[in-house]
Structure formats: structure tokens, C-alpha cells
JSON list of C-alpha atoms in Angstrom, two decimals:
[
{"chain": "A", "resi": 6, "resn": "MET", "atom": "CA", "xyz": [26.36, -98.08, 132.30]},
{"chain": "A", "resi": 7, "resn": "ASN", "atom": "CA", "xyz": [29.87, -98.64, 131.01]},
{"chain": "A", "resi": 8, "resn": "TYR", "atom": "CA", "xyz": [30.99, -100.44, 127.89]},
{"chain": "A", "resi": 9, "resn": "GLY", "atom": "CA", "xyz": [34.13, -102.35, 127.04]},
{"chain": "A", "resi": 10, "resn": "GLN", "atom": "CA", "xyz": [34.32, -101.88, 123.30]},
{"chain": "A", "resi": 11, "resn": "VAL", "atom": "CA", "xyz": [32.50, -101.26, 120.04]},
{"chain": "A", "resi": 12, "resn": "PHE", "atom": "CA", "xyz": [33.16, -103.20, 116.84]},
{"chain": "A", "resi": 13, "resn": "TYR", "atom": "CA", "xyz": [32.19, -101.15, 113.78]},
{"chain": "A", "resi": 14, "resn": "ALA", "atom": "CA", "xyz": [32.21, -103.82, 111.06]},
{"chain": "A", "resi": 15, "resn": "ASP", "atom": "CA", "xyz": [31.39, -107.04, 112.92]},
{"chain": "A", "resi": 16, "resn": "MET", "atom": "CA", "xyz": [30.29, -110.03, 110.88]},
{"chain": "A", "resi": 17, "resn": "ALA", "atom": "CA", "xyz": [30.51, -112.63, 113.68]},
{"chain": "A", "resi": 18, "resn": "ASN", "atom": "CA", "xyz": [27.74, -111.50, 116.02]},
{"chain": "A", "resi": 19, "resn": "GLY", "atom": "CA", "xyz": [24.68, -111.53, 113.79]},
{"chain": "A", "resi": 20, "resn": "ILE", "atom": "CA", "xyz": [23.64, -111.50, 110.17]},
{"chain": "A", "resi": 21, "resn": "GLY", "atom": "CA", "xyz": [25.43, -109.09, 107.87]},
{"chain": "A", "resi": 22, "resn": "CYS", "atom": "CA", "xyz": [27.80, -106.31, 108.77]},
{"chain": "A", "resi": 23, "resn": "ARG", "atom": "CA", "xyz": [26.94, -104.94, 112.21]},
{"chain": "A", "resi": 24, "resn": "ILE", "atom": "CA", "xyz": [27.92, -102.54, 114.95]},
{"chain": "A", "resi": 25, "resn": "SER", "atom": "CA", "xyz": [28.52, -104.56, 118.12]},
{"chain": "A", "resi": 26, "resn": "LEU", "atom": "CA", "xyz": [28.40, -102.91, 121.53]},
{"chain": "A", "resi": 27, "resn": "PHE", "atom": "CA", "xyz": [29.96, -104.87, 124.39]},
{"chain": "A", "resi": 28, "resn": "VAL", "atom": "CA", "xyz": [28.39, -103.54, 127.60]},
{"chain": "A", "resi": 29, "resn": "SER", "atom": "CA", "xyz": [30.00, -103.91, 131.01]},
{"chain": "A", "resi": 30, "resn": "GLY", "atom": "CA", "xyz": [28.52, -105.79, 133.94]},
{"chain": "A", "resi": 31, "resn": "CYS", "atom": "CA", "xyz": [27.54, -109.43, 134.24]},
{"chain": "A", "resi": 32, "resn": "THR", "atom": "CA", "xyz": [26.51, -111.53, 137.22]},
{"chain": "A", "resi": 33, "resn": "HIS", "atom": "CA", "xyz": [26.50, -114.90, 135.38]},
{"chain": "A", "resi": 34, "resn": "HIS", "atom": "CA", "xyz": [30.28, -115.45, 135.48]},
{"chain": "A", "resi": 35, "resn": "CYS", "atom": "CA", "xyz": [30.17, -118.41, 133.08]},
{"chain": "A", "resi": 36, "resn": "ALA", "atom": "CA", "xyz": [33.20, -120.68, 133.20]},
{"chain": "A", "resi": 37, "resn": "GLU", "atom": "CA", "xyz": [35.48, -120.04, 130.20]},
{"chain": "A", "resi": 38, "resn": "CYS", "atom": "CA", "xyz": [33.67, -116.81, 129.29]},
{"chain": "A", "resi": 39, "resn": "PHE", "atom": "CA", "xyz": [35.38, -115.19, 126.32]},
{"chain": "A", "resi": 40, "resn": "ASN", "atom": "CA", "xyz": [34.97, -111.69, 127.76]},
{"chain": "A", "resi": 41, "resn": "GLN", "atom": "CA", "xyz": [35.56, -111.93, 131.53]},
{"chain": "A", "resi": 42, "resn": "GLU", "atom": "CA", "xyz": [36.84, -108.38, 131.85]},
{"chain": "A", "resi": 43, "resn": "THR", "atom": "CA", "xyz": [33.32, -107.13, 131.13]},
{"chain": "A", "resi": 44, "resn": "TRP", "atom": "CA", "xyz": [31.90, -108.84, 134.23]},
{"chain": "A", "resi": 45, "resn": "ASP", "atom": "CA", "xyz": [32.91, -105.72, 136.15]},
{"chain": "A", "resi": 46, "resn": "PHE", "atom": "CA", "xyz": [30.16, -103.09, 135.88]},
{"chain": "A", "resi": 47, "resn": "GLN", "atom": "CA", "xyz": [32.84, -100.35, 136.09]},
{"chain": "A", "resi": 48, "resn": "TYR", "atom": "CA", "xyz": [35.01, -101.76, 133.28]},
{"chain": "A", "resi": 49, "resn": "GLY", "atom": "CA", "xyz": [35.65, -99.59, 130.25]},
{"chain": "A", "resi": 50, "resn": "LEU", "atom": "CA", "xyz": [34.16, -96.22, 129.41]},
{"chain": "A", "resi": 51, "resn": "PRO", "atom": "CA", "xyz": [30.90, -94.52, 130.36]},
{"chain": "A", "resi": 52, "resn": "PHE", "atom": "CA", "xyz": [28.16, -95.05, 127.79]},
{"chain": "A", "resi": 53, "resn": "ASP", "atom": "CA", "xyz": [27.38, -91.38, 127.36]},
{"chain": "A", "resi": 54, "resn": "ARG", "atom": "CA", "xyz": [25.70, -89.27, 124.70]},
{"chain": "A", "resi": 55, "resn": "ALA", "atom": "CA", "xyz": [28.92, -89.11, 122.66]},
{"chain": "A", "resi": 56, "resn": "ALA", "atom": "CA", "xyz": [29.12, -92.92, 122.58]},
{"chain": "A", "resi": 57, "resn": "GLU", "atom": "CA", "xyz": [25.46, -93.10, 121.55]},
{"chain": "A", "resi": 58, "resn": "ASP", "atom": "CA", "xyz": [25.96, -90.50, 118.83]},
{"chain": "A", "resi": 59, "resn": "ASP", "atom": "CA", "xyz": [28.97, -92.39, 117.49]},
{"chain": "A", "resi": 60, "resn": "ILE", "atom": "CA", "xyz": [27.06, -95.67, 117.22]},
{"chain": "A", "resi": 61, "resn": "ILE", "atom": "CA", "xyz": [23.99, -94.01, 115.67]},
{"chain": "A", "resi": 62, "resn": "GLU", "atom": "CA", "xyz": [26.18, -92.29, 113.06]},
{"chain": "A", "resi": 63, "resn": "ASN", "atom": "CA", "xyz": [27.93, -95.56, 112.24]},
{"chain": "A", "resi": 64, "resn": "LEU", "atom": "CA", "xyz": [24.60, -97.39, 111.83]},
{"chain": "A", "resi": 65, "resn": "LYS", "atom": "CA", "xyz": [23.57, -95.06, 108.97]},
{"chain": "A", "resi": 66, "resn": "PRO", "atom": "CA", "xyz": [25.48, -96.55, 106.00]},
{"chain": "A", "resi": 67, "resn": "SER", "atom": "CA", "xyz": [23.34, -98.94, 103.96]},
{"chain": "A", "resi": 68, "resn": "TYR", "atom": "CA", "xyz": [25.95, -101.70, 104.26]},
{"chain": "A", "resi": 69, "resn": "ILE", "atom": "CA", "xyz": [25.47, -101.82, 108.05]},
{"chain": "A", "resi": 70, "resn": "ASP", "atom": "CA", "xyz": [22.66, -104.26, 108.81]},
{"chain": "A", "resi": 71, "resn": "GLY", "atom": "CA", "xyz": [22.17, -103.50, 112.47]},
{"chain": "A", "resi": 72, "resn": "LEU", "atom": "CA", "xyz": [23.24, -103.43, 116.07]},
{"chain": "A", "resi": 73, "resn": "SER", "atom": "CA", "xyz": [24.31, -106.33, 118.27]},
{"chain": "A", "resi": 74, "resn": "LEU", "atom": "CA", "xyz": [24.37, -105.97, 122.05]},
{"chain": "A", "resi": 75, "resn": "LEU", "atom": "CA", "xyz": [26.73, -108.26, 123.94]},
{"chain": "A", "resi": 76, "resn": "GLY", "atom": "CA", "xyz": [28.71, -108.11, 127.09]},
{"chain": "A", "resi": 77, "resn": "GLY", "atom": "CA", "xyz": [28.98, -108.45, 129.84]},
{"chain": "A", "resi": 78, "resn": "GLU", "atom": "CA", "xyz": [25.23, -108.84, 130.05]},
{"chain": "A", "resi": 79, "resn": "PRO", "atom": "CA", "xyz": [22.94, -106.38, 128.25]},
{"chain": "A", "resi": 80, "resn": "MET", "atom": "CA", "xyz": [19.92, -107.60, 130.19]},
{"chain": "A", "resi": 81, "resn": "GLU", "atom": "CA", "xyz": [21.26, -106.87, 133.68]},
{"chain": "A", "resi": 82, "resn": "LEU", "atom": "CA", "xyz": [18.69, -104.54, 135.24]},
{"chain": "A", "resi": 83, "resn": "SER", "atom": "CA", "xyz": [21.00, -101.52, 135.42]},
{"chain": "A", "resi": 84, "resn": "ASN", "atom": "CA", "xyz": [21.99, -102.01, 131.77]},
{"chain": "A", "resi": 85, "resn": "GLN", "atom": "CA", "xyz": [18.37, -102.33, 130.64]},
{"chain": "A", "resi": 86, "resn": "ALA", "atom": "CA", "xyz": [17.60, -98.91, 132.12]},
{"chain": "A", "resi": 87, "resn": "VAL", "atom": "CA", "xyz": [20.23, -97.36, 129.81]},
{"chain": "A", "resi": 88, "resn": "LEU", "atom": "CA", "xyz": [19.70, -99.57, 126.77]},
{"chain": "A", "resi": 89, "resn": "ARG", "atom": "CA", "xyz": [15.96, -99.03, 126.50]},
{"chain": "A", "resi": 90, "resn": "PRO", "atom": "CA", "xyz": [16.14, -95.30, 125.64]},
{"chain": "A", "resi": 91, "resn": "PHE", "atom": "CA", "xyz": [19.17, -95.96, 123.45]},
{"chain": "A", "resi": 92, "resn": "LEU", "atom": "CA", "xyz": [17.30, -98.64, 121.47]},
{"chain": "A", "resi": 93, "resn": "GLU", "atom": "CA", "xyz": [14.33, -96.29, 121.12]},
{"chain": "A", "resi": 94, "resn": "ARG", "atom": "CA", "xyz": [16.71, -93.79, 119.58]},
{"chain": "A", "resi": 95, "resn": "VAL", "atom": "CA", "xyz": [18.23, -96.46, 117.30]},
{"chain": "A", "resi": 96, "resn": "LYS", "atom": "CA", "xyz": [14.77, -97.43, 116.04]},
{"chain": "A", "resi": 97, "resn": "ARG", "atom": "CA", "xyz": [13.87, -93.79, 115.48]},
{"chain": "A", "resi": 98, "resn": "GLU", "atom": "CA", "xyz": [17.11, -92.66, 113.80]},
{"chain": "A", "resi": 99, "resn": "SER", "atom": "CA", "xyz": [18.15, -95.87, 112.05]},
{"chain": "A", "resi": 100, "resn": "PRO", "atom": "CA", "xyz": [14.91, -97.75, 111.38]},
{"chain": "A", "resi": 101, "resn": "HIS", "atom": "CA", "xyz": [16.56, -100.16, 108.90]},
{"chain": "A", "resi": 102, "resn": "SER", "atom": "CA", "xyz": [18.78, -101.54, 111.67]},
{"chain": "A", "resi": 103, "resn": "THR", "atom": "CA", "xyz": [18.02, -104.96, 113.10]},
{"chain": "A", "resi": 104, "resn": "VAL", "atom": "CA", "xyz": [18.77, -105.57, 116.76]},
{"chain": "A", "resi": 105, "resn": "TRP", "atom": "CA", "xyz": [20.40, -108.71, 118.14]},
{"chain": "A", "resi": 106, "resn": "ILE", "atom": "CA", "xyz": [20.87, -109.24, 121.88]},
{"chain": "A", "resi": 107, "resn": "TYR", "atom": "CA", "xyz": [23.14, -111.86, 123.39]},
{"chain": "A", "resi": 108, "resn": "SER", "atom": "CA", "xyz": [22.00, -112.67, 126.92]},
{"chain": "A", "resi": 109, "resn": "GLY", "atom": "CA", "xyz": [22.83, -115.31, 129.49]},
{"chain": "A", "resi": 110, "resn": "TYR", "atom": "CA", "xyz": [19.23, -115.02, 130.65]},
{"chain": "A", "resi": 111, "resn": "THR", "atom": "CA", "xyz": [16.75, -117.29, 128.92]},
{"chain": "A", "resi": 112, "resn": "TRP", "atom": "CA", "xyz": [13.61, -116.17, 127.12]},
{"chain": "A", "resi": 113, "resn": "GLU", "atom": "CA", "xyz": [11.58, -117.64, 129.95]},
{"chain": "A", "resi": 114, "resn": "GLU", "atom": "CA", "xyz": [13.54, -115.74, 132.62]},
{"chain": "A", "resi": 115, "resn": "LEU", "atom": "CA", "xyz": [13.29, -112.46, 130.76]},
{"chain": "A", "resi": 116, "resn": "ASN", "atom": "CA", "xyz": [9.52, -112.84, 130.37]},
{"chain": "A", "resi": 117, "resn": "ASP", "atom": "CA", "xyz": [8.88, -113.94, 133.96]},
{"chain": "A", "resi": 118, "resn": "GLU", "atom": "CA", "xyz": [7.50, -110.82, 135.64]},
{"chain": "A", "resi": 119, "resn": "THR", "atom": "CA", "xyz": [8.36, -112.26, 139.06]},
{"chain": "A", "resi": 120, "resn": "ASN", "atom": "CA", "xyz": [12.05, -112.68, 138.17]},
{"chain": "A", "resi": 121, "resn": "ARG", "atom": "CA", "xyz": [13.60, -109.63, 139.84]},
{"chain": "A", "resi": 122, "resn": "ARG", "atom": "CA", "xyz": [17.07, -110.62, 138.67]},
{"chain": "A", "resi": 123, "resn": "CYS", "atom": "CA", "xyz": [16.41, -109.74, 135.02]},
{"chain": "A", "resi": 124, "resn": "HIS", "atom": "CA", "xyz": [12.82, -108.56, 134.54]},
{"chain": "A", "resi": 125, "resn": "SER", "atom": "CA", "xyz": [12.08, -104.87, 134.93]},
{"chain": "A", "resi": 126, "resn": "SER", "atom": "CA", "xyz": [9.71, -102.27, 133.56]},
{"chain": "A", "resi": 127, "resn": "ASP", "atom": "CA", "xyz": [12.15, -101.98, 130.61]},
{"chain": "A", "resi": 128, "resn": "THR", "atom": "CA", "xyz": [12.34, -105.65, 129.61]},
{"chain": "A", "resi": 129, "resn": "ALA", "atom": "CA", "xyz": [9.20, -105.97, 127.47]},
{"chain": "A", "resi": 130, "resn": "ALA", "atom": "CA", "xyz": [9.94, -102.72, 125.63]},
{"chain": "A", "resi": 131, "resn": "ILE", "atom": "CA", "xyz": [13.49, -103.88, 124.88]},
{"chain": "A", "resi": 132, "resn": "LEU", "atom": "CA", "xyz": [12.25, -107.23, 123.57]},
{"chain": "A", "resi": 133, "resn": "GLU", "atom": "CA", "xyz": [9.69, -105.46, 121.37]},
{"chain": "A", "resi": 134, "resn": "MET", "atom": "CA", "xyz": [12.58, -103.63, 119.68]},
{"chain": "A", "resi": 135, "resn": "THR", "atom": "CA", "xyz": [14.68, -106.80, 119.31]},
{"chain": "A", "resi": 136, "resn": "ASP", "atom": "CA", "xyz": [14.79, -109.04, 116.25]},
{"chain": "A", "resi": 137, "resn": "ILE", "atom": "CA", "xyz": [16.98, -111.87, 117.53]},
{"chain": "A", "resi": 138, "resn": "LEU", "atom": "CA", "xyz": [17.77, -113.00, 121.07]},
{"chain": "A", "resi": 139, "resn": "VAL", "atom": "CA", "xyz": [20.61, -115.43, 121.62]},
{"chain": "A", "resi": 140, "resn": "ASP", "atom": "CA", "xyz": [19.71, -116.71, 125.08]},
{"chain": "A", "resi": 141, "resn": "GLY", "atom": "CA", "xyz": [21.19, -118.84, 127.83]},
{"chain": "A", "resi": 142, "resn": "GLU", "atom": "CA", "xyz": [24.47, -118.92, 129.69]},
{"chain": "A", "resi": 143, "resn": "PHE", "atom": "CA", "xyz": [27.52, -120.30, 127.94]},
{"chain": "A", "resi": 144, "resn": "ASP", "atom": "CA", "xyz": [28.01, -123.88, 129.17]},
{"chain": "A", "resi": 145, "resn": "ARG", "atom": "CA", "xyz": [31.54, -125.15, 128.59]},
{"chain": "A", "resi": 146, "resn": "THR", "atom": "CA", "xyz": [30.35, -128.78, 128.84]},
{"chain": "A", "resi": 147, "resn": "LYS", "atom": "CA", "xyz": [28.11, -128.13, 125.82]},
{"chain": "A", "resi": 148, "resn": "LYS", "atom": "CA", "xyz": [30.62, -126.10, 123.83]},
{"chain": "A", "resi": 149, "resn": "ASP", "atom": "CA", "xyz": [30.20, -126.60, 120.09]},
{"chain": "A", "resi": 150, "resn": "LEU", "atom": "CA", "xyz": [32.22, -124.46, 117.70]},
{"chain": "A", "resi": 151, "resn": "SER", "atom": "CA", "xyz": [30.16, -125.61, 114.72]},
{"chain": "A", "resi": 152, "resn": "LEU", "atom": "CA", "xyz": [27.08, -123.73, 115.95]},
{"chain": "A", "resi": 153, "resn": "ARG", "atom": "CA", "xyz": [26.21, -120.40, 114.38]},
{"chain": "A", "resi": 154, "resn": "PHE", "atom": "CA", "xyz": [26.08, -117.30, 116.59]},
{"chain": "A", "resi": 155, "resn": "ARG", "atom": "CA", "xyz": [26.41, -119.21, 119.87]},
{"chain": "A", "resi": 156, "resn": "GLY", "atom": "CA", "xyz": [29.05, -121.10, 121.77]},
{"chain": "A", "resi": 157, "resn": "SER", "atom": "CA", "xyz": [27.18, -123.94, 123.45]},
{"chain": "A", "resi": 158, "resn": "SER", "atom": "CA", "xyz": [24.28, -126.16, 122.44]},
{"chain": "A", "resi": 159, "resn": "ASN", "atom": "CA", "xyz": [22.04, -125.05, 125.32]},
{"chain": "A", "resi": 160, "resn": "GLN", "atom": "CA", "xyz": [21.90, -121.54, 123.87]},
{"chain": "A", "resi": 161, "resn": "ARG", "atom": "CA", "xyz": [19.11, -120.67, 121.46]},
{"chain": "A", "resi": 162, "resn": "VAL", "atom": "CA", "xyz": [18.80, -118.23, 118.57]},
{"chain": "A", "resi": 163, "resn": "ILE", "atom": "CA", "xyz": [15.26, -116.91, 119.01]},
{"chain": "A", "resi": 164, "resn": "ASP", "atom": "CA", "xyz": [13.11, -114.96, 116.56]},
{"chain": "A", "resi": 165, "resn": "VAL", "atom": "CA", "xyz": [11.82, -112.43, 119.07]},
{"chain": "A", "resi": 166, "resn": "GLN", "atom": "CA", "xyz": [9.04, -110.88, 116.99]},
{"chain": "A", "resi": 167, "resn": "GLU", "atom": "CA", "xyz": [7.54, -114.27, 116.10]},
{"chain": "A", "resi": 168, "resn": "SER", "atom": "CA", "xyz": [7.96, -115.40, 119.71]},
{"chain": "A", "resi": 169, "resn": "LEU", "atom": "CA", "xyz": [6.05, -112.35, 120.95]},
{"chain": "A", "resi": 170, "resn": "LYS", "atom": "CA", "xyz": [3.23, -113.14, 118.51]},
{"chain": "A", "resi": 171, "resn": "GLN", "atom": "CA", "xyz": [3.04, -116.80, 119.53]},
{"chain": "A", "resi": 172, "resn": "GLY", "atom": "CA", "xyz": [3.66, -116.28, 123.24]},
{"chain": "A", "resi": 173, "resn": "LYS", "atom": "CA", "xyz": [6.46, -118.85, 123.30]},
{"chain": "A", "resi": 174, "resn": "PRO", "atom": "CA", "xyz": [10.07, -119.03, 122.09]},
{"chain": "A", "resi": 175, "resn": "VAL", "atom": "CA", "xyz": [10.33, -119.61, 118.34]},
{"chain": "A", "resi": 176, "resn": "LEU", "atom": "CA", "xyz": [13.76, -120.56, 117.08]},
{"chain": "A", "resi": 177, "resn": "SER", "atom": "CA", "xyz": [15.26, -118.65, 114.19]},
{"chain": "A", "resi": 178, "resn": "GLY", "atom": "CA", "xyz": [16.77, -120.48, 111.25]},
{"chain": "A", "resi": 179, "resn": "TYR", "atom": "CA", "xyz": [19.88, -118.34, 111.80]},
{"chain": "A", "resi": 180, "resn": "GLY", "atom": "CA", "xyz": [20.89, -120.69, 114.58]},
{"chain": "A", "resi": 181, "resn": "GLU", "atom": "CA", "xyz": [21.23, -123.71, 112.31]},
{"chain": "A", "resi": 182, "resn": "LYS", "atom": "CA", "xyz": [24.65, -125.00, 111.38]},
{"chain": "A", "resi": 183, "resn": "LYS", "atom": "CA", "xyz": [23.87, -124.13, 107.76]},
{"chain": "A", "resi": 184, "resn": "ARG", "atom": "CA", "xyz": [22.48, -120.82, 106.61]},
{"chain": "A", "resi": 185, "resn": "PRO", "atom": "CA", "xyz": [18.72, -120.77, 105.93]},
{"chain": "A", "resi": 186, "resn": "GLY", "atom": "CA", "xyz": [18.08, -121.68, 102.28]},
{"chain": "A", "resi": 187, "resn": "GLU", "atom": "CA", "xyz": [21.34, -123.57, 101.79]}
]
């Protein structure tokens, strides 16, 4: 897997101050995508042990709330194969870190065992390590800049752990236009 960039103090792609990893490779090709260069699976740099070590080290400070995975498409099958062991390491070495994944695939697609486009032997394990999933392709006809953590109204901000318990997608309050409790 390759990656396009890493943001080390990102406050736009999840709650709090986060490390954001933009992976390469995406087959969605959404119109008006903000990161088209990452559609190419070969774009950027190899996600090697040095890149992992760098992210793990930068997750350690107490002011860093977690890791956000964006793209490209983190849930492309080839990316899942690399991200699963990396997330296992994140959970082991930085257990305070929350994990957010931004995916053009929907919750239903990711959990459909017959969907060979995005469901693999890694998918369930990745979701078990994920706190928030922002799902669905960006749809320029539903673009809404007032939404939190998403670009179009068809996308959902899903509480993954609660969804796994209930066996259906449960929306997180983080997706509301106002912050929870305001």
C-alpha cells in the first residue's frame, strides 16, 4: 500500500487533535473528489515500517486523540490487508487512540460477506477496531458544507461499536450540525 500524506495535528477529520493518514488507491472516483491524486494505488510513498513507526510515535502524546484513515479509500481490499495489522499495532501501542475511517463504501456494503469489492477476511477485524465510520461516496448533488465531518448529506457518521452491538448502523451525534451537548 502507498500513502499520499500524513497530517500530524489534524482537527478537521474527527474529534480532537488527530493523526490523519491519507492512503492511496480508490476505485470510487467520485465527481469533485477533493483528493483525486490518491485514486492511483501507486501514488505517494510506500507505507513501510518506518511510516508505521512514525505514526505510532506521533500518536503517543496525550493531546493526540487518535488516528483518522482517509484516502483514497482505506477499505479497498488491498489497503485492508495492510491496515489491519497496522491498526492492531495502533491498538496495542497506543490504546488511548480512537480510530476514524472515511470510506466511500457504506456500512451495509462493508458488512455484506458476499460483496467481493470491499469485504474480505480483514473487514470485520478492522471494524472491531474502529470507533467512527464516515460512510458513503461523496455525492456532489448532495454537497452540504454545513455538515460535520462529511461533505454530502448521503454520507453518515456511524458509531461503529454501538452498530456492532445492535447489528445495524447507529448514527453518532458527531455527525450533527451542532456538537453533541450544545
